[in-house]
Coordinates of C-alpha atoms and ligand atoms in Angstrom, one line a residue:
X1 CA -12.7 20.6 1.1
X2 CA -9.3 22.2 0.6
X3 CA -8.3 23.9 -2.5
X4 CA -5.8 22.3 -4.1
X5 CA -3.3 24.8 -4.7
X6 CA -3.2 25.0 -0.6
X7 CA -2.1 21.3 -0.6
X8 CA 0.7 22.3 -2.4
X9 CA 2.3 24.9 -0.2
X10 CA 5.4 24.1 1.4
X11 CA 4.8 24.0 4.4
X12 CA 5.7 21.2 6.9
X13 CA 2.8 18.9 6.6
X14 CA 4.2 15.9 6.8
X15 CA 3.1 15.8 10.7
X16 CA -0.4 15.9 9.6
X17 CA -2.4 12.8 10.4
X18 CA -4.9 12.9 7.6
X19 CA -4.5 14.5 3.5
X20 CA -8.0 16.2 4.4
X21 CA -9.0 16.7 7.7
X22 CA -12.2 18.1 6.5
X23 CA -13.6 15.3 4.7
X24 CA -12.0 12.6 6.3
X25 CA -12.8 13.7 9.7
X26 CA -16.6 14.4 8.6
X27 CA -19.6 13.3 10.2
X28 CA -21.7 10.7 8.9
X29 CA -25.0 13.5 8.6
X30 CA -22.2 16.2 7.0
X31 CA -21.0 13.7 4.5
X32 CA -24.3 12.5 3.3
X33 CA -25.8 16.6 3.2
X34 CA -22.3 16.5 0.7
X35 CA -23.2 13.3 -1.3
X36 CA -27.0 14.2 -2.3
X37 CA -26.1 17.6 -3.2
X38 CA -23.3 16.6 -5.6
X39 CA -25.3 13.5 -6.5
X40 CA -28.6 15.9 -7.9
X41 CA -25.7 18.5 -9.8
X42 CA -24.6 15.1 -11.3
X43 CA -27.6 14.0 -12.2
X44 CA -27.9 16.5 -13.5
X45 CA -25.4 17.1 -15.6
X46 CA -25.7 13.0 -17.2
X47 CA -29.1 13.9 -18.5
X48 CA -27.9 16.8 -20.0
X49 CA -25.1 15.6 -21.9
X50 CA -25.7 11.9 -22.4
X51 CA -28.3 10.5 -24.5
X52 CA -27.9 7.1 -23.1
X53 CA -28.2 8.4 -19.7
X54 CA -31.1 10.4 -20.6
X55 CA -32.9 6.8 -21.8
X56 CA -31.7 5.1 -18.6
X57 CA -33.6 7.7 -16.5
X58 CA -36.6 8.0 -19.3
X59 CA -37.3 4.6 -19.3
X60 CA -37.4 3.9 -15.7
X61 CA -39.6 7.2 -15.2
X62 CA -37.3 9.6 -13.2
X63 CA -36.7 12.8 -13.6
X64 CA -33.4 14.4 -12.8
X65 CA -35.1 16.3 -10.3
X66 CA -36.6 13.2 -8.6
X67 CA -32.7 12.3 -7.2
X68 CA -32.4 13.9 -4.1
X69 CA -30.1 11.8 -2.6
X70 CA -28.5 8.8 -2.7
X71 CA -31.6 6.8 -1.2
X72 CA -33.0 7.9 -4.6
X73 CA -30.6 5.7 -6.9
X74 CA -32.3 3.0 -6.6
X75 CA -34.9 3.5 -9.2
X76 CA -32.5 3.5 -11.4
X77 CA -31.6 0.7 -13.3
X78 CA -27.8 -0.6 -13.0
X79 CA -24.8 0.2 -15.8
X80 CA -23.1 -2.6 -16.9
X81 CA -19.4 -2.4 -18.2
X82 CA -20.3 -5.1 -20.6
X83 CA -23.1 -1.8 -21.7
X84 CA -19.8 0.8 -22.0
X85 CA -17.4 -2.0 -24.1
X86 CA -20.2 -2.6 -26.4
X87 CA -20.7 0.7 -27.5
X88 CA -17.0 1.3 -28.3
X89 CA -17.2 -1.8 -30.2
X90 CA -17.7 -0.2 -33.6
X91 CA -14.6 2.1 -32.6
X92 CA -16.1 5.0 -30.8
X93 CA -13.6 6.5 -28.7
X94 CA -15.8 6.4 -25.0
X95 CA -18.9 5.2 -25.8
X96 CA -22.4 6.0 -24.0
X97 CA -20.9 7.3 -20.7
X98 CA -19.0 10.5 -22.3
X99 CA -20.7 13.5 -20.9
X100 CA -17.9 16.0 -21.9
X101 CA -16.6 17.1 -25.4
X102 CA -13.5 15.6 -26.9
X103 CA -12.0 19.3 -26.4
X104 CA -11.9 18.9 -23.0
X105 CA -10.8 15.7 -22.5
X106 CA -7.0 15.6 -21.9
X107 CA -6.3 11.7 -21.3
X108 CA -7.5 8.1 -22.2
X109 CA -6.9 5.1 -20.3
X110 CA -8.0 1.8 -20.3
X111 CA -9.1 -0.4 -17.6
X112 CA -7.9 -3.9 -17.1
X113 CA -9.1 -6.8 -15.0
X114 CA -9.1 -10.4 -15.1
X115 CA -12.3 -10.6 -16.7
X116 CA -14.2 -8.8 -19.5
X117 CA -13.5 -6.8 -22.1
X118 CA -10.8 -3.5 -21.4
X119 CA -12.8 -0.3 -21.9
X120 CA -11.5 2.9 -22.3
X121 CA -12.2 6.0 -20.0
X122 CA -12.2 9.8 -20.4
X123 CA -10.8 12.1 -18.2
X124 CA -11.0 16.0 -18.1
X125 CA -8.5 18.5 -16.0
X126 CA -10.3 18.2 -13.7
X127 CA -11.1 14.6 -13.3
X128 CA -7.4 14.6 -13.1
X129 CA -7.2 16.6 -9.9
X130 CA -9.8 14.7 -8.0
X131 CA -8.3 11.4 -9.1
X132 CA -5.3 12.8 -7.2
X133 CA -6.9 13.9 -4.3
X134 CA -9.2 11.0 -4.2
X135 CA -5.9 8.8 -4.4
X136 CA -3.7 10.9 -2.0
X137 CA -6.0 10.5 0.8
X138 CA -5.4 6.8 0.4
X139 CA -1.7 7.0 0.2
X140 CA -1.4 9.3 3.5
X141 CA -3.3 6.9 4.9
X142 CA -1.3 4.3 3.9
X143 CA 1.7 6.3 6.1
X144 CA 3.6 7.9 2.5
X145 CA 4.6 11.4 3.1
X146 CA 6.3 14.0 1.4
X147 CA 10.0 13.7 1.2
X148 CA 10.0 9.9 0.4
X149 CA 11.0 8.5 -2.6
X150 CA 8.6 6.1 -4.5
X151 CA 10.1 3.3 -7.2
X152 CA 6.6 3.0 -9.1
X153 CA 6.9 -0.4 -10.8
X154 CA 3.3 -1.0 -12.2
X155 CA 2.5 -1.0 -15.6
X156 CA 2.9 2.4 -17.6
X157 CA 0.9 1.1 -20.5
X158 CA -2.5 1.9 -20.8
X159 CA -3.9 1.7 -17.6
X160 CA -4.6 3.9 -14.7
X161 CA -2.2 1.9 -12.2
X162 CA 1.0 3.4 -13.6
X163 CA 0.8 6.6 -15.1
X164 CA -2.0 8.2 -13.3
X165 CA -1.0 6.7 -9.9
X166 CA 2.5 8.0 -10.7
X167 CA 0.7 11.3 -10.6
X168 CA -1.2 10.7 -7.4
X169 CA 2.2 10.1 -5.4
X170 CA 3.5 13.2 -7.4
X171 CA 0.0 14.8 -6.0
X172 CA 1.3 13.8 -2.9
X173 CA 4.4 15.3 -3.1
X174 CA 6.3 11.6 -2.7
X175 CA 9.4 12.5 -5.5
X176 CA 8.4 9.2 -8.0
X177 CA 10.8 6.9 -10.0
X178 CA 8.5 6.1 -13.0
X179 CA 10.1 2.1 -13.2
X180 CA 7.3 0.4 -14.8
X181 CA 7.4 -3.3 -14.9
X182 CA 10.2 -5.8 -15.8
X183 CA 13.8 -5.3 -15.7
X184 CA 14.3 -6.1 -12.2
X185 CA 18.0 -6.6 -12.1
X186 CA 18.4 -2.9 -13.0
X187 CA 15.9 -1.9 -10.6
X188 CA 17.9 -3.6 -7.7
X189 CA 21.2 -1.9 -9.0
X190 CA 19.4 1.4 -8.8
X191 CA 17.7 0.4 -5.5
X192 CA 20.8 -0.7 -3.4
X193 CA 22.9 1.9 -5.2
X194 CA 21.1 4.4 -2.8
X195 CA 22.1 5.2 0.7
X196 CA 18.6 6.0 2.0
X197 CA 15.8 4.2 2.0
X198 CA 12.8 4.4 0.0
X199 CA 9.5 2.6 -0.7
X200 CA 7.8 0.9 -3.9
X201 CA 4.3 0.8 -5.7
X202 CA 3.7 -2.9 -7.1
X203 CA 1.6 -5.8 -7.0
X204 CA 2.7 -7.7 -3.6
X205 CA 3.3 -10.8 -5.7
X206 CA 5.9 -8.8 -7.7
X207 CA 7.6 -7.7 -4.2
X208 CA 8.2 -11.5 -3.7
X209 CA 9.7 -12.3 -6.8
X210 CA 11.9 -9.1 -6.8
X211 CA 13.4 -10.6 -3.7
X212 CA 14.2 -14.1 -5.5
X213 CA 15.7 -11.5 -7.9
X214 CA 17.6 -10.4 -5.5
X215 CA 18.8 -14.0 -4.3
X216 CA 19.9 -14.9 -7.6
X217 CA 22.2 -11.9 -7.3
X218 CA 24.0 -12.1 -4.5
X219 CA 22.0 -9.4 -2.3
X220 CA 20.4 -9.8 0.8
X221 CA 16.8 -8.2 0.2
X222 CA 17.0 -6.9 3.5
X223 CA 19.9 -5.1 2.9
X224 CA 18.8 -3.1 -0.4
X225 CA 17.0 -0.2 1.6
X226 CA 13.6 -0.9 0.4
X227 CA 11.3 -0.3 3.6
X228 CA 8.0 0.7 2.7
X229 CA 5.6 -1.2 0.6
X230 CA 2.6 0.5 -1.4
X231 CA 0.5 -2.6 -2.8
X232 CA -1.8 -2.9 -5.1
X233 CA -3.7 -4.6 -8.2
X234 CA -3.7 -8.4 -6.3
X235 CA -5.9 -9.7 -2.6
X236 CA -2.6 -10.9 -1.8
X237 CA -2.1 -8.8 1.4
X238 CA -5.6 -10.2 2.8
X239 CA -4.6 -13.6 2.5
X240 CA -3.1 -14.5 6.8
X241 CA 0.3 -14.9 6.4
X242 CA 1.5 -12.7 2.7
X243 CA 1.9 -9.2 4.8
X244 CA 4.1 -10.6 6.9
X245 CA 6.0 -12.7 4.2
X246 CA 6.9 -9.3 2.3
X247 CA 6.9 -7.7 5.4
X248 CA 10.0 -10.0 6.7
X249 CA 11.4 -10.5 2.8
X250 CA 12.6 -6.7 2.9
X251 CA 11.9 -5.6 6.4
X252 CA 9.8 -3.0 5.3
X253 CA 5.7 -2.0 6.4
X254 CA 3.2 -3.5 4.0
X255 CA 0.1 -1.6 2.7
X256 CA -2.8 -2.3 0.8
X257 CA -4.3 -0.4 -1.4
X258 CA -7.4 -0.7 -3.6
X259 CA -9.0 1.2 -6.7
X260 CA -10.8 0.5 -9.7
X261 CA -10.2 1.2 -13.4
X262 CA -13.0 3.2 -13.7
X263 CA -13.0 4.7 -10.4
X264 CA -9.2 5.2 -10.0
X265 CA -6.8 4.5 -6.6
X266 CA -9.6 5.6 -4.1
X267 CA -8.6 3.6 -1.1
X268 CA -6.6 2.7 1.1
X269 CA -5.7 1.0 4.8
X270 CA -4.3 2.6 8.0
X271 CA -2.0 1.7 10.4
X272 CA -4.9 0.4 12.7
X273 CA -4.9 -2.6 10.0
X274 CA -8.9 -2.3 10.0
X275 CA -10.2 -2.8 6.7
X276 CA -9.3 -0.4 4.1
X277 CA -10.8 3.1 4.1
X278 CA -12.9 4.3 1.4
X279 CA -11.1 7.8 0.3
X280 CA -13.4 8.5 -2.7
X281 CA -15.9 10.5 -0.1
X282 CA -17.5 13.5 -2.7
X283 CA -16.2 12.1 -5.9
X284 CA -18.5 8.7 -6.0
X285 CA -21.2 6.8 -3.5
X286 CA -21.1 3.7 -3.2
X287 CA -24.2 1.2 -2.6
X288 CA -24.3 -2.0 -1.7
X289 CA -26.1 -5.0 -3.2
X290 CA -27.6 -8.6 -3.2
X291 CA -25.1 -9.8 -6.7
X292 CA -28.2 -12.5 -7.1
X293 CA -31.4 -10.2 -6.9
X294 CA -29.8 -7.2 -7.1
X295 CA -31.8 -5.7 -4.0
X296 CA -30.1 -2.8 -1.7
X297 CA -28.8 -4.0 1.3
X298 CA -28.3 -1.9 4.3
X299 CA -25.0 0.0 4.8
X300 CA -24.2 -1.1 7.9
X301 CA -21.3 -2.1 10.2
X302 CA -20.5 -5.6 8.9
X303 CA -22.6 -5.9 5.9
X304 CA -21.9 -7.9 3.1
X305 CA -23.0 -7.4 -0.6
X306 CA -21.8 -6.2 -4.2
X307 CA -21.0 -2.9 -4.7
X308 CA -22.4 -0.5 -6.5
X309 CA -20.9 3.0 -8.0
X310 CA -21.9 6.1 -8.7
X311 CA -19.8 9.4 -9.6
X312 CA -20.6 12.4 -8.0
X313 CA -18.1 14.8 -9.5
X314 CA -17.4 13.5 -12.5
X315 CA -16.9 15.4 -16.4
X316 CA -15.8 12.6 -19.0
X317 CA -17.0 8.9 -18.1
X318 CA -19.2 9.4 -15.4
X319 CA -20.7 6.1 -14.0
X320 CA -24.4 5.7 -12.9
X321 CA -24.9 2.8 -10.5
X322 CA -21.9 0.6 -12.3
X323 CA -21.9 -2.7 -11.7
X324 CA -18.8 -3.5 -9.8
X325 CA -19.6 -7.3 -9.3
X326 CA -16.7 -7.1 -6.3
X327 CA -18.3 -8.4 -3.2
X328 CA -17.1 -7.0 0.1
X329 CA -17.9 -6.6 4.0
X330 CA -17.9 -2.7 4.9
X331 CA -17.6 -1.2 8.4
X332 CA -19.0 2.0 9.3
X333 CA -18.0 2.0 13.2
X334 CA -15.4 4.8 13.3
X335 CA -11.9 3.9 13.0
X336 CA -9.0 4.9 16.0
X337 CA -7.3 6.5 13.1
X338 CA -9.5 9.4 13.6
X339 CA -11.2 8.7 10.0
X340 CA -14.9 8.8 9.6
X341 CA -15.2 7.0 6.7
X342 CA -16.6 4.0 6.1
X343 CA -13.9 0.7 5.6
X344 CA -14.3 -2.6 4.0
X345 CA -12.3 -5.7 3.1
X346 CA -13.0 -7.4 -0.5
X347 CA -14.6 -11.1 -0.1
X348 CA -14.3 -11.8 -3.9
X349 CA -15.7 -11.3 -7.6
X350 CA -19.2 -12.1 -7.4
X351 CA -18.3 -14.0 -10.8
X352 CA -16.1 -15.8 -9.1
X353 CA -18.1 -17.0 -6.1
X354 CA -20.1 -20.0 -5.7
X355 CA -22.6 -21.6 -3.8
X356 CA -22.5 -24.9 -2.5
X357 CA -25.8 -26.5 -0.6
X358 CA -26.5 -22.4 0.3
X359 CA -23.1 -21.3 1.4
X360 CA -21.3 -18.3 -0.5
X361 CA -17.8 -19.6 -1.4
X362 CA -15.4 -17.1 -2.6
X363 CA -11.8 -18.0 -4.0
X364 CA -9.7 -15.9 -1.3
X365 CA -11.6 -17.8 2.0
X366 CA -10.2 -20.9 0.0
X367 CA -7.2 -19.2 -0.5
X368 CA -6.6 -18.1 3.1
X369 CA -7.8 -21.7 4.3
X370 CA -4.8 -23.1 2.0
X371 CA -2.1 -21.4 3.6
X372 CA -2.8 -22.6 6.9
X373 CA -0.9 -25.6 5.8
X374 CA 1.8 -23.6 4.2
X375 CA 5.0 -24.5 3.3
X376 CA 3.5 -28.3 2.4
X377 CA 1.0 -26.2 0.1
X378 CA 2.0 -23.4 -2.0
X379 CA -0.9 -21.4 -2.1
X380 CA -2.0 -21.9 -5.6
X381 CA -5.1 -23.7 -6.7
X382 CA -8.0 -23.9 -8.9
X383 CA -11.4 -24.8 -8.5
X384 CA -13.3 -26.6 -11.3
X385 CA -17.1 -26.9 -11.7
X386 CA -17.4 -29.5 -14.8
X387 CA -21.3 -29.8 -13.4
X388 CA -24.0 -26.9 -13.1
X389 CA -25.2 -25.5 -10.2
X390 CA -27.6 -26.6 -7.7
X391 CA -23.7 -27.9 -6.5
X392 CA -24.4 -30.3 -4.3
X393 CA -21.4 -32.6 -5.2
X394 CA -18.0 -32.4 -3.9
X395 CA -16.2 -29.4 -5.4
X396 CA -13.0 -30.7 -7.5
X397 CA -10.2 -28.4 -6.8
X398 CA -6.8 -28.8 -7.6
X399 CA -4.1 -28.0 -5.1
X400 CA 0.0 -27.3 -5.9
X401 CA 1.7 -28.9 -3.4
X402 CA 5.7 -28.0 -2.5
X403 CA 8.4 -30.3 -4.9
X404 CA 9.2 -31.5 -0.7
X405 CA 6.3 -33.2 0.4
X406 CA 7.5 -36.8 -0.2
X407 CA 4.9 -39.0 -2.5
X408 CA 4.0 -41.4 0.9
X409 CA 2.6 -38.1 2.9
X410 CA 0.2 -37.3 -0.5
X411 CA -2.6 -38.9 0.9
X412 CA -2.5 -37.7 4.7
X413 CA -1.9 -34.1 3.1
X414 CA -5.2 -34.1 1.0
X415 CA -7.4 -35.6 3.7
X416 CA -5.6 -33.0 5.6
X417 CA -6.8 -30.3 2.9
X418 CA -10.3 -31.8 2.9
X419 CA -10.9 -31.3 6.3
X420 CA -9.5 -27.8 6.8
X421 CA -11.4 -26.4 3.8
X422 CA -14.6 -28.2 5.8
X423 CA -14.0 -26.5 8.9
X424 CA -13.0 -23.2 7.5
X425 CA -15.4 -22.7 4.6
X426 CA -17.7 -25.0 4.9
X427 CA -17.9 -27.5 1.8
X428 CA -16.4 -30.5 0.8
X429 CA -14.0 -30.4 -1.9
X430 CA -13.2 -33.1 -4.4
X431 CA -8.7 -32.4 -4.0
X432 CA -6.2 -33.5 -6.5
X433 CA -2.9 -32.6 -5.1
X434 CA 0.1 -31.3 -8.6
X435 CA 3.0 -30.1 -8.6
X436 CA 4.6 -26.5 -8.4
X437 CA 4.0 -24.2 -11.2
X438 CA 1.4 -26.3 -12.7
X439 CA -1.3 -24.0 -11.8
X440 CA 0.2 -20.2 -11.3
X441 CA 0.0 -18.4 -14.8
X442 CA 2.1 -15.1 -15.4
X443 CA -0.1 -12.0 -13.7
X444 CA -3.2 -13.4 -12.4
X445 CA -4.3 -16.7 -12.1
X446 CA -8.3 -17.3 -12.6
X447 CA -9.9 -19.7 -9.2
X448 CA -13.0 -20.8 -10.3
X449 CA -13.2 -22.1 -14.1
X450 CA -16.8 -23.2 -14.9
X451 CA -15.6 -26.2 -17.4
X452 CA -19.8 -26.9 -17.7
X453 CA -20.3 -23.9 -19.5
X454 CA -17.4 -24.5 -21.7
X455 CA -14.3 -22.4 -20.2
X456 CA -11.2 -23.4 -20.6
X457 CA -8.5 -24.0 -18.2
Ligands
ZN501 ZN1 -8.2 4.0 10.2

């Protein structure tokens, strides 16, 4: 891999196709030589310094030695955030997973989510610097390039998505406006104060009400100069229809991104629009699994299952086969990007899918299904399961539908809804057509409420 201080010379690289041609261009037998070797140093390194890694392995009979690879993982048993957020319950800083003294740990973040306790994270210099690399291959990707200028408008608070991202488009070498969240009329003064244009980090759902913003004052959205779109923290660009709604909002290019709290921004998509490579490549490997039996699955073109990570070059929170309970479809067939790496698309939480009479339902196919009868429907909706599971009755799911959709077209419009979520995912659904804004919370709106084991709406 290239040194980091190399990356940083100012030469013209902007011309480059890839961040790292080594690793991103790597063969699949070069890349896996890569993964077991940093896998056994890290290994390693957990028993050494980590008692509760030391059980883990203990208890299920392997020695450090015995991992030679990443074939080898699974006779390990699987980490569990729930495991991490319960041992900084009684105030311990990082918990189990800290493998490097406080002394050289130089920042603390937390991680967010929809679901589960925050935990906090470790990471050391040098954790730092492969968080940027790891995210700077994404970005490139994503087409950002020195010489642009970034509005990041996440959250600086806490979590990894604003300050440490900030710092992967500074790794970059984007020059980075730290916005942070709220306070959008100010942000659109700055933005069409500027005579050339520039791009944004946000969650897409954020780029749509910035242009309403925008509406409300007077300014044409396309005018303001924003015309390229880092995206992040939301499915929204996977859902048929969004990318080209904030596409055609600012007339800018649309990019998703994806990362993990614990993990950081690892990946991101191309311009061949494929899936969305995995840029973590010698940091972490991932595995994939059946959510139910927890069984390996194959990592092969197509494949579905939960995945599974495990850091390879890791000091301060290491993870061991964590539990990422995100479901997706990966694709190892090489990309005509010229990347090697593997891609994927996310399906869902696997706490969020269910099954109904043996088919996997997961709240983004229902999603996607919706909008096909956009602008009648606006997208939002919420499934609840008041009985549980075998579920072999008809799903009850509520669906907003637009203030314009006259009373006497209500009934047409949910048989309508019925039969599309039939033909496109497969189950019949019990529908009760609301109103706007009766369902969308602020930030992220939960799909799937199991009212039979007692959660709340
Ligand atoms: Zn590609």
């Amino acid at each position: 891999m290239r040194a980091p201080d190399r990356m940083r010379e100012a030469v013209n690289v902007s011309g480059r196709p890839f961040w790292d041609d080594e690793i991103e261009t790597m063969t699949p037998d070069a890349r896996r030589r890569l993964e077991d070797e940093r896998l056994g140093e890290q290994i390693a390194y957990d028993y050494a310094t980590s008692p509760y890694y030391r059980s883990k392995l203990d208890e299920a009979g392997v020695r450090p030695g015995d991992v030679r690879g990443v074939d080898d993982l699974a006779a390990i048993p699987f980490m569990e955030k729930t495991e991490v957020a319960a041992s900084q319950a009684d105030g311990t800083l990082l918990g189990v997973n800290q493998c490097a003294p406080l002394d050289r740990i130089v920042r603390i973040q937390a991680t967010g989510g929809t679901t589960g306790q925050p935990i906090r994270i470790g990471l050391t210099r040098r954790d730092i610097e492969d968080y940027g690399e790891m995210g700077a291959r994404a970005l490139w990707a994503m087409g950002c390039r020195p010489g642009e200028v970034v509005f990041e408008c996440m959250n600086y608070n806490l979590y990894s998505g604003g300050l440490s991202d900030h710092l992967t488009f500074e790794t970059l070498g984007a020059a980075t406006i730290p916005f942070g969240v709220g306070h959008s009329e100010r942000l659109l003064t700055m933005m069409s104060g500027l005579a050339d244009p520039f791009g944004i980090w946000a969650t897409p759902s954020y780029a749509v009400r910035l242009a309403e913003v925008a509406r409300g004052l007077g300014l044409d959205p396309r005018a303001v100069g924003l015309r390229k779109g880092y995206f992040s923290g939301e499915a929204g660009l996977q859902v048929p229809g969004y990318r080209e709604k904030v596409e055609e909002l600012w007339g800018m290019v649309a990019r998703d991104q994806y990362g993990t709290g614990e993990l950081g921004l690892h990946s991101g998509e191309c311009e061949a629009l494929d899936g969305v490579h995995y840029g973590g490549l010698g940091f972490a490997v991932a595995e994939l699994i059946d959510p139910d039996t927890g069984d390996v699955l194959p990592f092969t073109e197509g494949q579905r299952g939960e995945v599974v990570y495990t850091s390879i070059r890791r000091e301060a929170s290491p993870l061991l086969r964590m539990r990422s309970h995100d479901v997706m479809q990966v694709f190892t067939e090489p990309c005509r990007c010229g990347r090697t790496s593997w891609r994927f698309r996310v399906l869902g939480r696997s706490d969020d899918m269910f099954i109904v009479k043996g088919v996997n339902v997961f709240p983004l196919a229902i999603q996607t299904s919706l909008m096909t009868l956009a602008p009648q429907l606006t997208g939002e909706f919420q499934v609840d399961l008041d009985r549980p599971p075998p579920i072999d009755y008809p799903v009850p799911l509520t669906v907003e539908v637009d203030p314009d959709v006259p009373e006497s077209r209500r009934e047409a419009l949910t048989r309508g809804v019925v039969e599309r979520l039939q033909r496109d995912v497969n189950f019949t659904a019990d529908v009760r057509l609301v109103g706007p804004g009766t369902i969308a919370a602020e930030g992220k709106t939960r799909r799937v409420i199991r009212t039979y084991r007692g959660e709340d709406r």
